Tab-separated table of C-alpha atoms in Angstrom:
chain	number	residue	atom	x	y	z
A	1	MET	CA	-38.976	-63.345	-24.817
A	2	MET	CA	-35.194	-62.757	-25.161
A	3	LEU	CA	-35.467	-59.246	-23.648
A	4	LYS	CA	-37.237	-60.634	-20.604
A	5	ASN	CA	-34.109	-62.804	-19.938
A	6	LEU	CA	-31.669	-59.926	-20.084
A	7	GLN	CA	-29.868	-58.880	-16.958
A	8	PRO	CA	-30.404	-55.235	-15.711
A	9	ILE	CA	-26.896	-54.345	-16.697
A	10	ASP	CA	-27.526	-55.652	-20.231
A	11	LYS	CA	-30.725	-53.447	-20.510
A	12	MET	CA	-28.694	-50.368	-19.380
A	13	SER	CA	-26.042	-51.075	-22.017
A	14	LEU	CA	-28.507	-51.347	-24.761
A	15	GLY	CA	-30.229	-48.090	-23.779
A	16	LEU	CA	-26.918	-46.207	-23.714
A	17	MET	CA	-26.097	-47.569	-27.174
A	18	ALA	CA	-29.381	-46.311	-28.490
A	19	VAL	CA	-28.809	-42.871	-27.091
A	20	PHE	CA	-25.200	-42.594	-28.590
A	21	THR	CA	-26.613	-43.765	-31.950
A	22	VAL	CA	-29.147	-40.929	-31.984
A	23	VAL	CA	-26.544	-38.327	-30.953
A	24	ILE	CA	-23.945	-39.479	-33.501
A	25	GLY	CA	-26.608	-39.635	-36.180
A	26	GLY	CA	-27.689	-36.079	-35.474
A	27	LEU	CA	-24.106	-34.763	-35.602
A	28	ILE	CA	-23.414	-36.531	-38.868
A	29	GLY	CA	-26.746	-35.171	-40.326
A	30	GLY	CA	-25.992	-31.729	-39.157
A	31	GLU	CA	-22.607	-31.763	-40.765
A	32	THR	CA	-24.057	-33.047	-44.002
A	33	LEU	CA	-26.516	-30.114	-44.016
A	34	CYS	CA	-24.210	-27.222	-43.134
A	35	GLY	CA	-20.673	-28.586	-43.382
A	36	THR	CA	-17.842	-28.239	-40.847
A	37	ASP	CA	-18.159	-24.388	-40.853
A	38	CYS	CA	-21.390	-24.571	-38.794
A	39	PHE	CA	-19.344	-25.389	-35.731
A	40	LEU	CA	-17.364	-22.195	-36.183
A	41	SER	CA	-20.330	-19.986	-36.881
A	42	ARG	CA	-20.504	-18.988	-33.205
A	43	GLY	CA	-17.464	-16.794	-33.760
A	44	PRO	CA	-14.389	-16.391	-31.556
A	45	ARG	CA	-14.740	-16.109	-27.850
A	46	VAL	CA	-12.821	-15.121	-24.643
A	47	LYS	CA	-11.471	-18.249	-22.998
A	48	ASN	CA	-10.128	-16.487	-19.926
A	49	PHE	CA	-9.995	-13.170	-18.261
A	50	SER	CA	-7.341	-13.147	-15.545
A	51	TRP	CA	-9.116	-10.564	-13.288
A	52	GLN	CA	-12.606	-12.083	-13.533
A	53	GLY	CA	-14.315	-11.817	-10.088
A	54	LYS	CA	-11.054	-10.869	-8.445
A	55	ILE	CA	-10.192	-8.027	-5.981
A	56	VAL	CA	-7.188	-6.206	-7.178
A	57	GLY	CA	-4.803	-3.672	-5.494
A	58	ALA	CA	-2.211	-1.078	-6.463
A	59	GLN	CA	0.471	-3.788	-6.973
A	60	ASP	CA	-1.602	-5.471	-9.788
A	61	GLU	CA	-0.359	-3.836	-12.955
A	62	ALA	CA	-1.923	-5.800	-15.851
A	63	PHE	CA	-4.810	-8.180	-16.793
A	64	ILE	CA	-4.626	-10.858	-19.459
A	65	VAL	CA	-7.447	-11.820	-21.931
A	66	THR	CA	-7.000	-15.150	-23.732
A	67	PHE	CA	-9.004	-15.966	-26.846
A	68	ASP	CA	-9.812	-19.293	-28.442
A	69	ARG	CA	-8.262	-18.414	-31.699
A	70	PRO	CA	-5.994	-15.794	-33.291
A	71	MET	CA	-7.593	-12.344	-33.271
A	72	ASP	CA	-7.505	-9.249	-35.446
A	73	THR	CA	-5.538	-7.157	-32.909
A	74	LYS	CA	-6.687	-3.740	-34.195
A	75	SER	CA	-10.378	-4.629	-33.935
A	76	VAL	CA	-9.842	-5.932	-30.337
A	77	GLU	CA	-8.040	-2.805	-29.254
A	78	ALA	CA	-10.609	-0.572	-30.887
A	79	ASN	CA	-13.533	-2.341	-29.089
A	80	LEU	CA	-12.270	-2.969	-25.597
A	81	VAL	CA	-14.095	-0.830	-23.073
A	82	ILE	CA	-13.359	-0.514	-19.383
A	83	ASP	CA	-15.857	1.156	-17.153
A	84	PRO	CA	-14.907	3.279	-15.192
A	85	PRO	CA	-11.949	3.969	-17.636
A	86	LEU	CA	-8.435	2.721	-16.807
A	87	PRO	CA	-5.828	4.077	-19.209
A	88	GLY	CA	-3.304	1.482	-20.278
A	89	LYS	CA	-1.259	-0.126	-23.100
A	90	PHE	CA	-1.868	-3.183	-25.141
A	91	SER	CA	0.680	-5.992	-25.933
A	92	TRP	CA	0.157	-9.404	-27.619
A	93	ALA	CA	1.580	-12.824	-27.500
A	94	GLY	CA	-0.247	-15.120	-29.868
A	95	ARG	CA	-3.901	-15.389	-28.585
A	96	ARG	CA	-3.064	-13.624	-25.309
A	97	LEU	CA	-3.742	-9.871	-24.836
A	98	ALA	CA	-2.025	-8.137	-21.965
A	99	TYR	CA	-3.394	-4.734	-20.791
A	100	THR	CA	-0.980	-2.864	-18.581
A	101	LEU	CA	-2.263	0.020	-16.531
A	102	GLU	CA	-0.570	3.378	-16.789
A	103	THR	CA	-1.408	4.214	-13.178
A	104	PRO	CA	-2.537	2.106	-10.140
A	105	VAL	CA	-6.119	1.041	-10.129
A	106	PRO	CA	-8.203	3.539	-8.037
A	107	TYR	CA	-9.544	1.976	-4.872
A	108	GLY	CA	-13.201	1.453	-3.923
A	109	GLU	CA	-14.523	0.736	-7.424
A	110	THR	CA	-16.224	-2.040	-9.321
A	111	TYR	CA	-15.108	-2.286	-12.964
A	112	GLN	CA	-16.573	-3.883	-16.149
A	113	VAL	CA	-14.480	-5.012	-19.101
A	114	GLN	CA	-16.580	-5.284	-22.258
A	115	LEU	CA	-15.571	-6.477	-25.694
A	116	SER	CA	-17.854	-7.027	-28.746
A	117	ASP	CA	-17.549	-6.615	-32.536
A	118	ALA	CA	-13.856	-7.725	-32.569
A	119	LYS	CA	-13.036	-10.158	-35.345
A	120	GLU	CA	-10.762	-13.134	-35.708
A	121	ARG	CA	-7.708	-12.946	-37.913
A	122	PHE	CA	-8.564	-13.603	-41.592
A	123	ARG	CA	-8.747	-17.331	-42.250
A	124	LYS	CA	-8.302	-17.009	-46.060
A	125	GLN	CA	-7.196	-14.231	-48.350
A	126	GLY	CA	-10.164	-12.031	-49.111
A	127	GLN	CA	-12.430	-13.824	-46.627
A	128	PRO	CA	-13.496	-11.821	-43.500
A	129	GLY	CA	-12.969	-13.258	-40.043
A	130	GLU	CA	-15.943	-14.108	-37.874
A	131	VAL	CA	-17.226	-11.474	-35.310
A	132	MET	CA	-16.655	-12.596	-31.768
A	133	GLN	CA	-19.274	-13.449	-29.092
A	134	PRO	CA	-19.764	-10.411	-26.776
A	135	PHE	CA	-17.858	-10.681	-23.513
A	136	VAL	CA	-18.394	-8.874	-20.207
A	137	GLY	CA	-15.953	-9.392	-17.295
A	138	GLU	CA	-15.977	-7.808	-13.833
A	139	PHE	CA	-13.588	-7.178	-11.084
A	140	GLN	CA	-13.217	-4.964	-8.020
A	141	SER	CA	-10.465	-2.833	-6.515
A	142	ARG	CA	-9.702	-3.013	-2.792
A	143	ASP	CA	-11.733	-0.915	-0.338
A	144	ARG	CA	-10.382	2.468	0.457
A	145	ALA	CA	-9.720	2.095	4.189
A	146	LEU	CA	-7.488	3.472	6.928
A	147	ALA	CA	-6.488	2.978	10.606
A	148	TYR	CA	-5.743	5.570	13.183
A	149	ILE	CA	-5.206	5.948	16.960
A	150	GLY	CA	-8.287	7.290	18.706
A	151	THR	CA	-7.988	10.280	21.108
A	152	GLN	CA	-11.438	10.604	22.749
A	153	GLY	CA	-14.101	8.601	24.598
A	154	GLU	CA	-13.950	4.769	24.175
A	155	GLU	CA	-11.634	5.148	21.264
A	156	GLN	CA	-8.837	6.877	23.267
A	157	GLY	CA	-5.535	5.066	22.834
A	158	ARG	CA	-7.100	2.302	20.697
A	159	LEU	CA	-6.565	1.364	17.084
A	160	VAL	CA	-9.672	2.231	15.089
A	161	PHE	CA	-10.156	0.792	11.494
A	162	TYR	CA	-12.357	2.829	9.227
A	163	ASN	CA	-13.573	1.632	5.856
A	164	LEU	CA	-14.311	4.708	3.645
A	165	THR	CA	-15.857	2.637	0.886
A	166	GLN	CA	-18.413	0.918	3.147
A	167	GLN	CA	-18.624	3.684	5.736
A	168	GLN	CA	-17.861	1.288	8.591
A	169	LYS	CA	-15.800	1.874	11.785
A	170	ARG	CA	-14.455	-0.593	14.230
A	171	MET	CA	-12.119	-0.594	17.226
A	172	ILE	CA	-9.688	-3.465	16.865
A	173	THR	CA	-7.569	-3.269	20.020
A	174	PRO	CA	-8.877	-3.759	23.605
A	175	PRO	CA	-9.325	-0.751	26.035
A	176	GLU	CA	-6.610	-1.822	28.470
A	177	LEU	CA	-3.834	-1.188	25.851
A	178	VAL	CA	-2.643	2.346	24.771
A	179	VAL	CA	-1.248	2.170	21.192
A	180	MET	CA	1.737	4.355	20.342
A	181	ASP	CA	2.606	3.357	16.767
A	182	PHE	CA	1.583	0.753	14.154
A	183	GLN	CA	2.045	-0.536	10.618
A	184	PHE	CA	-0.095	-2.557	8.301
A	185	TYR	CA	1.102	-5.937	7.029
A	186	PRO	CA	1.347	-6.026	3.242
A	187	GLU	CA	-1.934	-7.856	2.777
A	188	GLY	CA	-3.760	-5.550	5.194
A	189	ASN	CA	-5.117	-8.619	7.118
A	190	LYS	CA	-3.267	-7.611	10.333
A	191	ILE	CA	-1.416	-4.762	12.091
A	192	LEU	CA	1.802	-4.732	14.035
A	193	PHE	CA	1.705	-2.158	16.824
A	194	SER	CA	3.451	-1.010	19.955
A	195	ALA	CA	1.414	-0.425	23.144
A	196	PHE	CA	1.662	-0.168	26.881
A	197	ASP	CA	-0.767	-0.901	29.716
A	198	LYS	CA	-3.413	1.846	30.248
A	199	GLY	CA	-2.788	4.187	33.170
A	200	ARG	CA	1.002	4.328	32.905
A	201	GLY	CA	0.992	7.866	31.445
A	202	ILE	CA	4.389	9.022	30.055
A	203	ASP	CA	6.127	6.168	31.899
A	204	GLY	CA	4.352	3.810	29.397
A	205	LEU	CA	6.771	4.909	26.629
A	206	ARG	CA	9.460	2.943	28.501
A	207	GLU	CA	7.219	-0.158	28.690
A	208	LEU	CA	6.246	-0.659	25.100
A	209	GLN	CA	5.602	-4.170	23.896
A	210	LEU	CA	4.963	-5.250	20.318
A	211	TYR	CA	1.677	-7.007	19.254
A	212	THR	CA	-0.161	-8.042	16.170
A	213	VAL	CA	-4.006	-7.844	15.759
A	214	PRO	CA	-6.264	-8.895	12.902
A	215	THR	CA	-8.050	-6.254	10.980
A	216	GLY	CA	-11.052	-8.292	9.713
A	217	VAL	CA	-9.767	-7.667	6.180
A	218	LYS	CA	-9.544	-10.330	3.437
A	219	GLU	CA	-8.109	-9.455	-0.020
A	220	GLY	CA	-8.589	-5.750	0.743
A	221	ILE	CA	-12.255	-6.035	1.716
A	222	GLN	CA	-13.463	-5.621	5.232
A	223	LYS	CA	-15.628	-8.505	6.455
A	224	THR	CA	-18.729	-7.061	7.988
A	225	GLU	CA	-19.205	-10.074	10.234
A	226	ALA	CA	-15.833	-9.494	11.920
A	227	ASN	CA	-15.940	-8.769	15.667
A	228	GLU	CA	-15.447	-5.212	16.857
A	229	THR	CA	-12.343	-5.953	18.845
A	230	GLY	CA	-9.558	-8.288	17.753
A	231	THR	CA	-7.386	-10.374	20.018
A	232	PRO	CA	-3.786	-9.088	20.144
A	233	GLU	CA	-0.928	-11.517	20.019
A	234	LEU	CA	2.143	-10.558	21.963
A	235	ILE	CA	5.306	-10.517	19.601
A	236	LEU	CA	8.010	-8.970	21.739
A	237	ASP	CA	7.978	-8.314	25.471
A	238	ASN	CA	9.815	-5.617	27.471
A	239	GLN	CA	11.132	-7.712	30.238
A	240	ASP	CA	14.917	-7.133	29.722
A	241	TYR	CA	14.928	-4.458	27.062
A	242	GLN	CA	13.029	-1.235	26.465
A	243	ASN	CA	11.451	-1.265	22.939
A	244	ASN	CA	11.654	1.962	20.920
A	245	GLN	CA	11.252	2.537	17.181
A	246	PHE	CA	10.351	-0.520	15.032
A	247	GLU	CA	9.979	-1.234	11.351
A	248	LEU	CA	8.078	-3.962	9.448
A	249	SER	CA	9.667	-5.232	6.261
A	250	ALA	CA	7.739	-4.975	2.943
A	251	ASP	CA	7.174	-8.735	2.755
A	252	GLY	CA	5.862	-8.760	6.323
A	253	LYS	CA	8.417	-11.364	7.457
A	254	ILE	CA	10.950	-9.335	9.452
A	255	ILE	CA	10.715	-6.798	12.198
A	256	VAL	CA	13.579	-4.515	13.234
A	257	VAL	CA	13.458	-2.930	16.659
A	258	GLN	CA	15.683	-0.477	18.438
A	259	ARG	CA	16.119	-1.817	22.031
A	260	VAL	CA	17.868	-0.485	25.158
A	261	ASN	CA	19.113	-2.820	27.986
A	262	ARG	CA	17.119	-1.937	31.151
A	263	LYS	CA	20.048	-2.639	33.416
A	264	ASN	CA	22.614	-0.887	31.153
A	265	PRO	CA	21.193	2.128	29.101
A	266	ALA	CA	24.576	2.299	27.267
A	267	ASP	CA	23.733	-1.068	25.754
A	268	PHE	CA	21.423	-0.108	22.895
A	269	ASP	CA	21.165	-1.933	19.529
A	270	LEU	CA	19.035	-2.894	16.637
A	271	TRP	CA	17.372	-6.342	16.868
A	272	MET	CA	15.835	-8.472	14.164
A	273	LEU	CA	12.754	-10.606	14.657
A	274	LYS	CA	11.822	-13.133	12.031
A	275	GLU	CA	8.699	-15.215	11.829
A	276	GLY	CA	8.869	-18.109	14.246
A	277	ASN	CA	12.359	-17.216	15.526
A	278	LYS	CA	13.680	-15.614	18.685
A	279	PRO	CA	14.867	-11.966	18.628
A	280	GLU	CA	18.347	-11.681	17.272
A	281	ARG	CA	20.852	-8.845	17.976
A	282	LEU	CA	22.104	-7.227	14.749
A	283	LYS	CA	25.090	-5.463	16.469
A	284	VAL	CA	24.230	-2.327	14.555
A	285	THR	CA	24.210	0.998	16.353
A	286	GLY	CA	22.837	4.276	14.933
A	287	GLY	CA	19.810	6.439	14.914
A	288	GLN	CA	16.897	6.500	12.526
A	289	PHE	CA	16.657	3.328	10.404
A	290	ALA	CA	14.502	1.918	7.530
A	291	ILE	CA	14.195	-1.434	5.876
A	292	ALA	CA	14.522	-1.240	2.101
A	293	PRO	CA	11.700	-2.566	-0.163
A	294	ASP	CA	13.742	-5.729	-0.975
A	295	SER	CA	13.307	-6.776	2.764
A	296	GLN	CA	17.014	-7.666	2.748
A	297	THR	CA	18.742	-4.319	3.283
A	298	LEU	CA	18.841	-1.867	6.112
A	299	ALA	CA	19.561	1.880	6.055
A	300	VAL	CA	20.902	3.425	9.203
A	301	ALA	CA	21.781	6.970	10.175
A	302	ARG	CA	25.349	6.803	11.445
A	303	GLY	CA	26.954	9.972	12.596
A	304	GLU	CA	27.167	12.211	9.569
A	305	GLY	CA	25.827	9.843	6.944
A	306	ILE	CA	23.550	7.022	6.007
A	307	GLY	CA	24.891	3.492	6.098
A	308	ILE	CA	23.513	0.734	3.748
A	309	LEU	CA	24.105	-2.887	4.961
A	310	PRO	CA	22.587	-6.299	4.615
A	311	LEU	CA	19.902	-7.184	7.061
A	312	GLN	CA	21.905	-9.754	8.989
A	313	PRO	CA	23.973	-9.832	12.246
A	314	GLU	CA	27.387	-8.106	12.171
A	315	ALA	CA	27.097	-7.376	8.459
A	316	GLU	CA	29.704	-5.297	6.682
A	317	PRO	CA	28.245	-2.129	5.048
A	318	LEU	CA	27.447	-2.239	1.426
A	319	ASP	CA	27.661	1.586	1.022
A	320	PHE	CA	27.917	4.705	2.950
A	321	LEU	CA	26.500	8.070	1.950
A	322	PRO	CA	28.348	10.761	4.000
A	323	LYS	CA	26.567	13.634	2.361
A	324	PHE	CA	23.159	12.916	3.853
A	325	GLY	CA	21.843	13.142	7.434
A	326	GLN	CA	18.330	11.784	7.037
A	327	LEU	CA	16.546	9.102	4.982
A	328	LEU	CA	12.922	10.086	4.429
A	329	SER	CA	11.647	7.188	2.269
A	330	PHE	CA	12.408	4.588	-0.363
A	331	ALA	CA	10.722	4.382	-3.710
A	332	PRO	CA	8.457	1.244	-3.644
A	333	ASN	CA	10.706	-0.651	-6.062
A	334	GLY	CA	13.796	0.186	-4.025
A	335	SER	CA	15.637	1.817	-6.808
A	336	ALA	CA	15.691	5.265	-5.274
A	337	ALA	CA	15.252	7.167	-1.926
A	338	ALA	CA	14.523	10.686	-0.736
A	339	MET	CA	17.181	12.091	1.571
A	340	VAL	CA	18.090	15.235	3.334
A	341	ASP	CA	21.457	17.137	3.270
A	342	PHE	CA	21.735	19.610	6.237
A	343	ASN	CA	24.392	21.527	4.305
A	344	THR	CA	26.787	21.530	7.249
A	345	ASP	CA	29.833	21.432	4.982
A	346	ASP	CA	29.017	24.748	3.143
A	347	ALA	CA	29.418	27.971	5.162
A	348	ASN	CA	27.071	29.792	2.725
A	349	LEU	CA	24.368	27.154	3.279
A	350	ARG	CA	24.723	26.596	6.945
A	351	TYR	CA	21.238	27.372	7.902
A	352	THR	CA	19.521	25.627	5.035
A	353	ARG	CA	18.473	22.027	4.207
A	354	SER	CA	18.335	20.355	0.817
A	355	LEU	CA	15.937	17.626	-0.396
A	356	PHE	CA	17.657	15.127	-2.689
A	357	TYR	CA	16.537	12.262	-4.974
A	358	VAL	CA	19.133	9.597	-4.860
A	359	ASN	CA	19.028	6.442	-6.947
A	360	ASN	CA	21.052	3.202	-7.349
A	361	GLN	CA	22.645	4.448	-10.564
A	362	GLY	CA	24.660	6.967	-8.648
A	363	ILE	CA	22.352	10.025	-9.486
A	364	GLN	CA	21.996	12.574	-6.697
A	365	LYS	CA	19.499	15.201	-7.736
A	366	GLU	CA	18.655	18.204	-5.600
A	367	LEU	CA	14.949	19.011	-5.620
A	368	LEU	CA	14.825	21.759	-3.086
A	369	ASN	CA	16.965	24.054	-0.885
A	370	THR	CA	15.070	25.665	1.956
A	371	GLU	CA	15.520	27.601	5.203
A	372	GLY	CA	12.467	25.778	6.602
A	373	SER	CA	12.162	22.106	7.519
A	374	ILE	CA	11.704	18.957	5.407
A	375	ILE	CA	9.301	16.954	7.606
A	376	ASP	CA	8.518	13.898	5.442
A	377	CYS	CA	8.279	12.766	1.850
A	378	GLN	CA	6.676	9.707	0.240
A	379	PHE	CA	6.935	8.294	-3.332
A	380	ASN	CA	3.990	7.264	-5.435
A	381	LEU	CA	3.890	3.587	-6.331
A	382	ARG	CA	5.648	4.078	-9.741
A	383	GLY	CA	8.356	6.277	-8.098
A	384	THR	CA	7.594	9.077	-10.679
A	385	HIS	CA	6.522	11.668	-8.044
A	386	LEU	CA	7.400	12.627	-4.511
A	387	TYR	CA	4.789	14.047	-2.124
A	388	CYS	CA	6.247	16.092	0.777
A	389	LEU	CA	5.346	17.978	3.904
A	390	LEU	CA	7.626	20.949	4.237
A	391	THR	CA	7.822	24.200	6.171
A	392	GLN	CA	8.569	27.693	5.129
A	393	LEU	CA	10.402	30.062	7.409
A	394	LEU	CA	8.250	33.201	7.817
A	395	PRO	CA	9.884	36.697	7.888
A	396	GLY	CA	10.190	38.513	11.220
A	397	GLU	CA	12.145	38.527	14.439
A	398	GLU	CA	10.216	35.529	15.916
A	399	TYR	CA	11.259	32.177	14.472
A	400	LYS	CA	8.066	30.775	12.930
A	401	GLU	CA	7.440	28.085	10.354
A	402	GLN	CA	4.424	27.547	8.100
A	403	PRO	CA	3.778	24.078	6.894
A	404	TYR	CA	2.774	23.272	3.339
A	405	PHE	CA	2.429	20.258	1.028
A	406	ALA	CA	4.111	19.991	-2.308
A	407	LYS	CA	4.559	17.434	-5.143
A	408	PHE	CA	7.811	16.967	-7.019
A	409	ASP	CA	8.075	15.601	-10.499
A	410	ILE	CA	11.155	13.382	-10.336
A	411	LYS	CA	11.920	13.536	-14.079
A	412	THR	CA	11.703	17.351	-14.421
A	413	GLY	CA	12.455	18.335	-10.834
A	414	LYS	CA	9.550	20.664	-10.821
A	415	MET	CA	7.882	21.384	-7.482
A	416	ILE	CA	4.044	21.861	-7.427
A	417	PRO	CA	2.618	23.456	-4.224
A	418	LEU	CA	-0.548	21.714	-3.180
A	419	ALA	CA	-1.886	23.216	0.096
A	420	THR	CA	-0.747	25.513	2.956
A	421	LEU	CA	-1.652	24.812	6.649
A	422	THR	CA	-1.982	27.317	9.412
A	423	ASP	CA	0.018	25.440	11.963
A	424	TYR	CA	2.255	22.353	12.484
A	425	GLN	CA	2.743	19.890	15.251
A	426	ASP	CA	3.691	16.239	14.951
A	427	ILE	CA	1.876	15.827	11.527
A	428	LYS	CA	1.898	12.298	10.189
A	429	ILE	CA	1.274	11.835	6.421
A	430	SER	CA	0.294	8.736	4.511
A	431	LEU	CA	-0.040	8.494	0.693
A	432	ALA	CA	-2.888	6.328	-0.565
A	433	PRO	CA	-1.622	3.193	-2.513
A	434	ASP	CA	-3.409	4.406	-5.670
A	435	GLY	CA	-1.786	7.842	-5.225
A	436	LEU	CA	-5.084	9.727	-5.367
A	437	ALA	CA	-5.166	11.059	-1.757
A	438	LEU	CA	-2.835	12.105	1.021
A	439	LEU	CA	-3.895	11.451	4.568
A	440	PHE	CA	-2.684	13.510	7.466
A	441	ASP	CA	-3.436	14.524	11.035
A	442	GLN	CA	-3.419	17.689	13.194
A	443	ILE	CA	-3.227	16.870	16.944
A	444	ILE	CA	-4.572	18.997	19.702
A	445	THR	CA	-2.527	19.097	22.838
A	446	SER	CA	-2.763	20.438	26.411
A	447	ASP	CA	-0.300	21.156	29.148
A	448	ASN	CA	-2.928	20.619	31.820
A	449	PRO	CA	-1.666	18.081	34.410
A	450	LEU	CA	-5.083	16.479	34.490
A	451	PHE	CA	-4.279	14.900	31.136
A	452	SER	CA	-0.756	13.835	32.009
A	453	ASP	CA	-1.697	10.103	32.118
A	454	LYS	CA	-3.187	10.182	28.630
A	455	LEU	CA	-1.635	10.038	25.232
A	456	THR	CA	1.465	12.188	24.687
A	457	SER	CA	2.988	13.896	21.685
A	458	ASN	CA	6.591	13.728	20.549
A	459	SER	CA	7.323	16.856	22.688
A	460	GLY	CA	5.694	15.287	25.764
A	461	GLU	CA	2.378	17.246	25.719
A	462	ALA	CA	-0.927	15.522	26.326
A	463	ILE	CA	-2.845	14.735	23.333
A	464	VAL	CA	-6.522	15.587	23.843
A	465	GLY	CA	-7.797	15.482	20.261
A	466	GLY	CA	-6.907	15.186	16.654
A	467	LYS	CA	-8.335	16.042	13.211
A	468	LEU	CA	-7.892	13.786	10.263
A	469	TRP	CA	-7.703	15.337	6.785
A	470	LEU	CA	-7.632	14.230	3.138
A	471	LEU	CA	-5.517	16.172	0.666
A	472	ILE	CA	-6.688	15.244	-2.896
A	473	PRO	CA	-4.028	16.363	-5.407
A	474	PRO	CA	-5.111	17.753	-8.726
A	475	ILE	CA	-5.410	15.249	-11.677
A	476	ALA	CA	-3.761	16.209	-14.938
A	477	ASN	CA	-6.471	17.010	-17.501
A	478	GLY	CA	-9.049	16.106	-14.774
A	479	SER	CA	-12.043	17.788	-13.336
A	480	ASN	CA	-10.283	19.174	-10.211
A	481	PRO	CA	-7.502	21.586	-11.374
A	482	GLN	CA	-6.583	22.515	-7.837
A	483	ALA	CA	-5.875	20.323	-4.626
A	484	GLU	CA	-8.809	19.850	-2.266
A	485	LEU	CA	-8.716	19.641	1.491
A	486	LYS	CA	-11.406	17.575	3.200
A	487	GLU	CA	-11.819	16.998	6.911
A	488	LEU	CA	-12.857	13.378	7.811
A	489	PRO	CA	-15.556	12.893	10.411
A	490	LEU	CA	-12.976	11.127	12.659
A	491	VAL	CA	-11.013	12.145	15.836
A	492	GLY	CA	-7.581	10.637	16.085
A	493	PHE	CA	-3.972	10.901	15.016
A	494	ARG	CA	-1.197	8.860	13.176
A	495	PRO	CA	-3.471	7.733	10.298
A	496	GLN	CA	-2.337	5.144	7.842
A	497	TRP	CA	-3.909	3.829	4.592
A	498	LEU	CA	-4.790	0.218	4.122
A	499	PRO	CA	-2.225	-1.177	1.566
């Protein structure tokens, strides 16, 4: 009779009390039967894997595995399996294991991290630790992808994005713009490019404007649902100034542009463009320039030398390197650079050039002296090797150069020839972020006036085609002891890898 008079909330409370009584009783009974050790019989487990389900790139150097209790480190290290293999080094901090890769993670792969049969640290003297619960983690590396400027058909003059991993190709700029140069933003989600209106021919080089366009990439993976053509955003117009060479900082926040006053050609300067701000004159004159990887320093060719100065207006130089006439590239961490000495001060070396490794510790190491040309060089991500496009002066009365690729070991200074090409013209090289492939082009030109309103080379000839190639360097103790050359099924020029 009393239960009938209970309010609904009272009935619910009594029900919950009954449930909790059964649960607590079961727990107490279980502990009486098997003791407190039964709660530990599951063995140790992985609490967190820092790369689980993530997409990682060349800049990601280490993953962390966190356990729920102290582990026997040797048994963990002996049983950790990564498939495909990624050589690396172990380090410990309590229950946390850090695995640091020896080389950047290869792109275009899915990886599994497996761990089983590892034991916890001994709880008592002479008593073995529990064997852990098996763990399987998974992560991906970025897609292997590139962009280039098309040369034929509907691709002519347009930026084309090609995903090698997924075998997908898309044009990402509209047909009314002719692209001349471009750079990826650090995340690969958009591209900065210079372009002019179609139909302007060689006059278009004096009418370049800067734009950005989305690539359809998120975290290094191309979104298949992305539209074929992006919508460019105008970043810098050409109303009062002619825009020439430009450079994007490593953090993607600053653009430096060489500009010439349209009314006064003697008025040329470098300008800085920051996100959300108006263009700002740096009051820095000079030739070739590059932004250092710290995104705060500028290197500028000035007369017979390279000036190093802060990236701010009217800055005083931090350093000047009078020996060098050309800066080729910086090491990714900014600690070193590849430079060219034209040997003008030495009568015995008047007709030669020297390739130098120069670091911030004052070391200037000559890697090569040649009668040919030093076209371009790029460091691998760790800065341990330098990949170069060079030429060799062929014997004979006619001046003729033969291009070839070579790799330099910075520590030993040893040069390793990779491949020889039959001819050279405006070759653009790009080293993959994982260091496993070098991308380059070979343009096809014509002096036929019918093509004069099309794309033009550095020498002013009309570009009517272009081949894109992969150079795959040999891997130490690997299956390919010699470099491989592979032609891609693409027609274009100025290729660049997705970061």
